CSV table of C-alpha atoms in Angstrom, one decimal:
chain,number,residue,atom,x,y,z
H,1,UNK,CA,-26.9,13.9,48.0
H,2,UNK,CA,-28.7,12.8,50.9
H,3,UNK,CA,-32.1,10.7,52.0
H,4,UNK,CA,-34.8,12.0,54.6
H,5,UNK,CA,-36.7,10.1,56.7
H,6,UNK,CA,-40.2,11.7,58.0
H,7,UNK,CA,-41.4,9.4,60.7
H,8,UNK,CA,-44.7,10.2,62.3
H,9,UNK,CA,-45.2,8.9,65.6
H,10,UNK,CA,-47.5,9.2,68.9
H,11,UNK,CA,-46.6,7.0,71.2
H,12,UNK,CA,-43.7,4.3,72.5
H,13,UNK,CA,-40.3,6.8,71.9
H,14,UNK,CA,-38.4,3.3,73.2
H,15,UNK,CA,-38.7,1.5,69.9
H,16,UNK,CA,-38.8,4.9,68.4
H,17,UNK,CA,-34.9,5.3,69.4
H,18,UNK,CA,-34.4,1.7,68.0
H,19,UNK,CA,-35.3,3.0,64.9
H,20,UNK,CA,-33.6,5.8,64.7
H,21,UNK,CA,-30.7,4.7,65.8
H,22,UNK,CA,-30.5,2.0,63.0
H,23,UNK,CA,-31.4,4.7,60.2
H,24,UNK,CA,-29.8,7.6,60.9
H,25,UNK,CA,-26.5,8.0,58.9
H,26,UNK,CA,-23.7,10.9,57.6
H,27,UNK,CA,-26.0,10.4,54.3
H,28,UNK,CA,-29.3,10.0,56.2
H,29,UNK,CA,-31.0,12.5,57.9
H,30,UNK,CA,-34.2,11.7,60.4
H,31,UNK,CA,-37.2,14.1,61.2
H,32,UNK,CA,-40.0,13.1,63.7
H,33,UNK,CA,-43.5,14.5,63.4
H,34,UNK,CA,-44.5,14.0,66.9
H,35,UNK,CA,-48.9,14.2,66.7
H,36,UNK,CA,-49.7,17.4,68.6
H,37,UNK,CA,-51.8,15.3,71.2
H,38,UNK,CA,-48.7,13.7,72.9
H,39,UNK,CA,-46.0,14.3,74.9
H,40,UNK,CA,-43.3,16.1,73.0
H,41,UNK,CA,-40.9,15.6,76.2
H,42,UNK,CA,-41.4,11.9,76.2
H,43,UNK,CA,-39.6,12.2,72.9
H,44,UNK,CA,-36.8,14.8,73.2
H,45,UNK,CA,-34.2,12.6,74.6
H,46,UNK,CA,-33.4,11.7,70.6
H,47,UNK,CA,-32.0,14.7,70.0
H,48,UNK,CA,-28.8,12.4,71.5
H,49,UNK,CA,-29.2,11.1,67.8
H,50,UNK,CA,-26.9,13.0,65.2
H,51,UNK,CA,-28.9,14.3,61.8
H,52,UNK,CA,-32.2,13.5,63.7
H,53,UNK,CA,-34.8,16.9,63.8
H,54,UNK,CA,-38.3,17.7,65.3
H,55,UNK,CA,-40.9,18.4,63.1
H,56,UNK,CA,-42.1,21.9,64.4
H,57,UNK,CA,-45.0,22.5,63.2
H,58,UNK,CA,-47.1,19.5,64.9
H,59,UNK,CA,-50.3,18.4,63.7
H,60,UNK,CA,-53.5,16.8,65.8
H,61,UNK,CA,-53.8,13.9,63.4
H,62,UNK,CA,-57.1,11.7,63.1
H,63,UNK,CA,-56.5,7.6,62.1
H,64,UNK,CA,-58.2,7.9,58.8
H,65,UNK,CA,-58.8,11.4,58.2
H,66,UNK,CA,-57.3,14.2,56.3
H,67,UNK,CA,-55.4,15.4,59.2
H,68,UNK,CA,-53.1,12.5,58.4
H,69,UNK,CA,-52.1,14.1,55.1
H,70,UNK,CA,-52.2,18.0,56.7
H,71,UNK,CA,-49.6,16.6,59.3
H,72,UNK,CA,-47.6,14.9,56.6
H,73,UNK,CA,-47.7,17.6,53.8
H,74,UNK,CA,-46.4,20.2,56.1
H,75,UNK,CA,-43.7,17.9,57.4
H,76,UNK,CA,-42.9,17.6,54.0
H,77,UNK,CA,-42.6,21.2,53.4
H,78,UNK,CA,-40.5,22.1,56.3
H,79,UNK,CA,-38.2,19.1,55.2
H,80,UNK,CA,-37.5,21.0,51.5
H,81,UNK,CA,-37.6,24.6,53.3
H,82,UNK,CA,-34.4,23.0,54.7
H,83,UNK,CA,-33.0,23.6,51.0
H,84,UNK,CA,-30.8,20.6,51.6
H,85,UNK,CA,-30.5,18.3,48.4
H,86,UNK,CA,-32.3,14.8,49.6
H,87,UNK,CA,-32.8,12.6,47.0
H,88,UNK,CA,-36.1,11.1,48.2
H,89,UNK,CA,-38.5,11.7,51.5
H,90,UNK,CA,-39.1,8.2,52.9
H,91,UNK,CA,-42.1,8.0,55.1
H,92,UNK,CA,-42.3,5.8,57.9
H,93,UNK,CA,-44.4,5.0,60.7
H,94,UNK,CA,-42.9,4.6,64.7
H,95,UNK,CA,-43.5,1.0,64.2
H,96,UNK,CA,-41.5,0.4,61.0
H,97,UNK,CA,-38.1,-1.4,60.8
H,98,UNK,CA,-35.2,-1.6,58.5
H,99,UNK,CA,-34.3,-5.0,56.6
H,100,UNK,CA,-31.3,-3.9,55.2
H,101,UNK,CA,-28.4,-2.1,55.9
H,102,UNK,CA,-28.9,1.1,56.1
H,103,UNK,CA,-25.7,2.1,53.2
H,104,UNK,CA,-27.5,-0.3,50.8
H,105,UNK,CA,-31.3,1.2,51.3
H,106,UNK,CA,-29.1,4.5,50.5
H,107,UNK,CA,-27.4,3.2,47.6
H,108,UNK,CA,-30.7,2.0,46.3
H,109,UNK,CA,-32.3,5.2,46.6
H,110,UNK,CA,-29.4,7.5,45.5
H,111,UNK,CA,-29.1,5.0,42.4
H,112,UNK,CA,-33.0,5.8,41.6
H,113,UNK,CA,-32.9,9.5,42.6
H,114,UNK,CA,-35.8,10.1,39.6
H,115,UNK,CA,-38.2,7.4,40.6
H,116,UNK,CA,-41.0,7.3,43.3
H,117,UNK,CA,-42.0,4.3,45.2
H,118,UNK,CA,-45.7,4.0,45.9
H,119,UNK,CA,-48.4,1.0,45.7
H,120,UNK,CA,-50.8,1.5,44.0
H,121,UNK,CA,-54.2,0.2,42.5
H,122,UNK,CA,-57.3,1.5,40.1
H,123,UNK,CA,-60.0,2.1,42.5
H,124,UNK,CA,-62.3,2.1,40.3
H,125,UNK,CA,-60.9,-1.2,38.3
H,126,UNK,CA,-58.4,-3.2,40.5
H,127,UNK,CA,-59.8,-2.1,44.0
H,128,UNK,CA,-63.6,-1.6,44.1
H,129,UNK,CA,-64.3,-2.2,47.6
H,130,UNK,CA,-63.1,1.2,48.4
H,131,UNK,CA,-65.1,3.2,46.3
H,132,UNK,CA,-67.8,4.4,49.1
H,133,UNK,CA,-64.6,6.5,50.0
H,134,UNK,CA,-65.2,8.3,47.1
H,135,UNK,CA,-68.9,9.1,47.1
H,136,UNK,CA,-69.6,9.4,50.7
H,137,UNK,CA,-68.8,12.1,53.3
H,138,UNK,CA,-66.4,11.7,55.9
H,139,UNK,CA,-66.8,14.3,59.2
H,140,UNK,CA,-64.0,12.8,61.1
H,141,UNK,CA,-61.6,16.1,61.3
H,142,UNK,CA,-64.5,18.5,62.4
H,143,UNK,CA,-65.1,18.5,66.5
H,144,UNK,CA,-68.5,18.6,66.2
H,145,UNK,CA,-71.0,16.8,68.7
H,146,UNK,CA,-72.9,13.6,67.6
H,147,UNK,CA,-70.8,14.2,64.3
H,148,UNK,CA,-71.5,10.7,63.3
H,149,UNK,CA,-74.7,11.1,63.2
H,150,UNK,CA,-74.6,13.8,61.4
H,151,UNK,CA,-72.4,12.2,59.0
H,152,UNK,CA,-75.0,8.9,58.8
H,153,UNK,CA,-78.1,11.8,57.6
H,154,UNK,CA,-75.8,13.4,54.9
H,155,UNK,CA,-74.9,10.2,53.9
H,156,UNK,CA,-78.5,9.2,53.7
H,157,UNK,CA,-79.8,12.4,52.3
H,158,UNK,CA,-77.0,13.7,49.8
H,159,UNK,CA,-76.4,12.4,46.9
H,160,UNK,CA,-73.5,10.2,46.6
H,161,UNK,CA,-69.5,12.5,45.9
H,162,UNK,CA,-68.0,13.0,42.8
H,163,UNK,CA,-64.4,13.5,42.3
H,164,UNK,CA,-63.4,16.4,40.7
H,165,UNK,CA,-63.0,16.8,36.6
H,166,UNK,CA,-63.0,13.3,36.4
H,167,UNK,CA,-59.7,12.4,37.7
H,168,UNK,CA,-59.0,8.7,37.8
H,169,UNK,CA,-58.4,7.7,41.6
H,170,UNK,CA,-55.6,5.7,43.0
H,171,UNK,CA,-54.8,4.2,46.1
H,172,UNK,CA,-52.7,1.6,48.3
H,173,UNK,CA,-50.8,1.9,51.5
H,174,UNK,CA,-50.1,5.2,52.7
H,175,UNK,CA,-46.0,4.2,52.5
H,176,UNK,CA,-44.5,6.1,49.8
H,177,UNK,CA,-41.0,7.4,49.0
H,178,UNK,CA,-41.2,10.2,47.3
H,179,UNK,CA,-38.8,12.7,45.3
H,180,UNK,CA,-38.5,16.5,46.3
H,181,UNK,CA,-40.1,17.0,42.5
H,182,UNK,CA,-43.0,14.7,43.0
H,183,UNK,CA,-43.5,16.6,46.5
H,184,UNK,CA,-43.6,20.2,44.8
H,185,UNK,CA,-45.9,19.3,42.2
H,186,UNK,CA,-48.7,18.0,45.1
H,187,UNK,CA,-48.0,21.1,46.8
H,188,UNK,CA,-48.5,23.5,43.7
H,189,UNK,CA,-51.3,21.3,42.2
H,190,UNK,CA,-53.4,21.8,45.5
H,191,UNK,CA,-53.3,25.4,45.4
H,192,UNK,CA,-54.3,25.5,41.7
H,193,UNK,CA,-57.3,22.8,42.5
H,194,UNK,CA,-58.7,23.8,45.5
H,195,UNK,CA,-61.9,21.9,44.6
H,196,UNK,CA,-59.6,18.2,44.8
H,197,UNK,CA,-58.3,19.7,48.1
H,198,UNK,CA,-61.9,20.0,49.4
H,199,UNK,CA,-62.7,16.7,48.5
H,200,UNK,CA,-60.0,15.0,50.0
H,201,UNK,CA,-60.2,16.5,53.4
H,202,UNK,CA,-64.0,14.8,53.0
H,203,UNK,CA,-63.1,11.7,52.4
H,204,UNK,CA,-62.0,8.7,54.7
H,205,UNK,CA,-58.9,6.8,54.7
H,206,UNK,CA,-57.9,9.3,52.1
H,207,UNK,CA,-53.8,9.3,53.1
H,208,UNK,CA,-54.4,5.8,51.3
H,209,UNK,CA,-55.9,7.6,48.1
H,210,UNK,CA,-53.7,11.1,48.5
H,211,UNK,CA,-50.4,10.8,46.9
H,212,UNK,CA,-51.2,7.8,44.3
H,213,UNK,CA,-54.3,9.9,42.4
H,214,UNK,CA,-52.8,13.2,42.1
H,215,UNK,CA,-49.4,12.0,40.9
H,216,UNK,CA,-50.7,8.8,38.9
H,217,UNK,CA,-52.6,11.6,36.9
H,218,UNK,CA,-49.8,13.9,36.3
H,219,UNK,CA,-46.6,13.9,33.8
H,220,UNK,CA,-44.7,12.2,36.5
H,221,UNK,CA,-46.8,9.4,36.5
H,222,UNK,CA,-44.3,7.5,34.3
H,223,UNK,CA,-41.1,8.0,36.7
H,224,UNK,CA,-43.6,5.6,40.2
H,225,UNK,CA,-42.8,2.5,40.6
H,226,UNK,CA,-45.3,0.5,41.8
H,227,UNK,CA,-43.7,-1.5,44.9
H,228,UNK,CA,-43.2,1.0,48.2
H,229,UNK,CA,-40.1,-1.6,49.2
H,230,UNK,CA,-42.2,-2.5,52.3
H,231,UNK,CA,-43.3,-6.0,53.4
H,232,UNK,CA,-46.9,-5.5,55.0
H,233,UNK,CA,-49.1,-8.3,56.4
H,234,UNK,CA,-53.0,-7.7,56.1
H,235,UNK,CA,-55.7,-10.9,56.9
H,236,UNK,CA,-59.3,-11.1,56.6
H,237,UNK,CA,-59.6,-8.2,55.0
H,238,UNK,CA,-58.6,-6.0,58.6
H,239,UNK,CA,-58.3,-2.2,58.1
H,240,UNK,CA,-54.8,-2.6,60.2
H,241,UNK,CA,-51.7,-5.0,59.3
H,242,UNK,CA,-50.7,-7.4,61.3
H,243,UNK,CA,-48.2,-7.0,64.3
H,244,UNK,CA,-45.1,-9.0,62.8
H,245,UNK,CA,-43.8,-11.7,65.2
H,246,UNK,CA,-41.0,-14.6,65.0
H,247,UNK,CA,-43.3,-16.6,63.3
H,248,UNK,CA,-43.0,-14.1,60.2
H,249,UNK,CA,-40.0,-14.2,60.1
H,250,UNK,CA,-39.0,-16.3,57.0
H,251,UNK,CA,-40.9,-14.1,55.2
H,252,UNK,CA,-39.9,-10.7,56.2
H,253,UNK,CA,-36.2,-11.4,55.7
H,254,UNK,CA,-37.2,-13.1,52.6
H,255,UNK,CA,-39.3,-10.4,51.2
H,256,UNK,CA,-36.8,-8.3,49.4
H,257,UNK,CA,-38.1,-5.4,50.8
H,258,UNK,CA,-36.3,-2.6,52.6
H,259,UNK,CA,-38.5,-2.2,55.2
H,260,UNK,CA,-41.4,-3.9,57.3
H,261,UNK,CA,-44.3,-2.9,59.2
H,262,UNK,CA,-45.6,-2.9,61.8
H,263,UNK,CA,-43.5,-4.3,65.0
H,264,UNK,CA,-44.2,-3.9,68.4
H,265,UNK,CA,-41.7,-4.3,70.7
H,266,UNK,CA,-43.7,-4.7,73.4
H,267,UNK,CA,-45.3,-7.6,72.0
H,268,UNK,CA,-42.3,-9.1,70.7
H,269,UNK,CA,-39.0,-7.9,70.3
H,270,UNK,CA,-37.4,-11.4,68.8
H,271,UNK,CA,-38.0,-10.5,65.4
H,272,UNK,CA,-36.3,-7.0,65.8
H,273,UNK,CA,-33.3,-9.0,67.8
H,274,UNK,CA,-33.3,-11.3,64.4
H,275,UNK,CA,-33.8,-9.0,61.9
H,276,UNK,CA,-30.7,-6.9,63.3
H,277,UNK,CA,-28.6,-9.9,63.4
H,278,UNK,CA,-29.2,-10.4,60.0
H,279,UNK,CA,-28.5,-7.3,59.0
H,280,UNK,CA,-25.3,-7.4,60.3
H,281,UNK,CA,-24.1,-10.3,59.1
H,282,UNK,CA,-20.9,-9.8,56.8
């Protein structure tokens, strides 16, 4: 048994290859989604890395829109085309960081090999503020000009979404670990509801709805835990976490989490220097 790590990234491959070079393992294997708007050479030079792959089939992804979940689904797929036996896919972002050794975070998956790791809350009960995701229209995928306009009059003018057949929605972060199983049963249930499918690539910030509403409402719903294993700073109600600094840094390596987001090593590479010490401490 293995565990695969899909990391999508777009930018800074220098503290991409930190990560990598920290996850990558005989029982871990690393693929890179690289968004189809940058420079794939700027990120070739990790090939050094053993186990590490190139997504191939590259997605133009939009911050908040669907093509976040296109670029991540077929990702997924090419990862279990692979036919290798992975325990989990653990998705990660190019400014995510490991807070464990990377043999425990292993162990810990490999000794849960039936469970997926997601946050997740009610939207409609536990997380109401997001519920104009729901019923309005989102236009950001389509290249269209003054498309925000456009999307202000059919806001104005349409009636107000509906999900699909009722379903209840879900949603938290968009950092999930998920089981090949879990990852099959998204891919069928989309092509047997192609009306959810529609609805989703209309709706915004949907790769924080996605994965948490379609499996929350299936007969795996009983094997997620609700705790993705990731410490995540949010304040004043900002639509992006905090950069992590030093001054985090008690609670980051007191979290109990197995990885943190986001870091910038541009902006201050002290906590990374720390977190690896501690780490590596016997």
């Amino acid at each position: 048994m293995k565990l695969a790590h899909l990391i999508l990234v777009h930018n800074n491959p220098e503290q991409l290859e930190r990560l990598v070079s920290k996850i990558v393992y005989s029982s871990s294997d690393v693929y890179i989604h690289v968004d189809q708007k940058s420079e794939f050479k700027q990120f070739e030079f990790l090939k050094k890395f053993p186990n590490t792959f190139f997504i191939k089939n590259r997605k133009s992804v939009g911050w908040g829109n669907y093509s976040m979940i296109d670029a991540t689904l077929c990702s997924m797929s090419e990862i279990l085309d692979t036919n290798i036996s992975y325990s989990h896919i653990n998705l990660l972002s190019g400014q995510d960081y490991l807070l464990k050794k990377i043999t425990d975070i292993e162990q810990f998956y490999f000794n849960n090999s039936d469970k997926c790791f997601m946050q997740y809350l009610s939207i409609y009960q536990e997380w109401e503020e997001v519920k104009t995701r729901l019923t309005k229209y989102n236009l950001g995928d389509f290249s269209l000009p003054f498309k925000y306009a456009i999307q202000s009059i059919i806001n104005t003018l349409l009636p107000d979404r509906k999900i699909p057949d009722n379903i209840e929605p879900y949603g938290r972060s968009q950092w999930v670990t998920l089981t090949p199983e879990s990852i099959y049963y998204v891919l069928e249930y989309l092509k047997a509801n192609p009306k959810l499918l529609r609805f989703f690539k209309w709706t915004w910030a949907v790769d924080e709805i996605f994965f948490q509403t379609i499996l929350l409402n299936s007969y795996l719903k009983e094997s997620i835990v609700n705790d993705n294993k990731r410490f995540i700073k949010f304040e004043n109600n900002k639509l992006n976490p905090n950069v992590l600094t030093i001054a985090d840094a008690d609670n980051v390596l007191n979290s109990g989490k197995l990885f943190a987001r986001k870091f910038s090593l541009k902006e201050d590479a002290q906590i990374l220097n720390l977190i690896d010490k501690y780490i590596n401490q016997p």
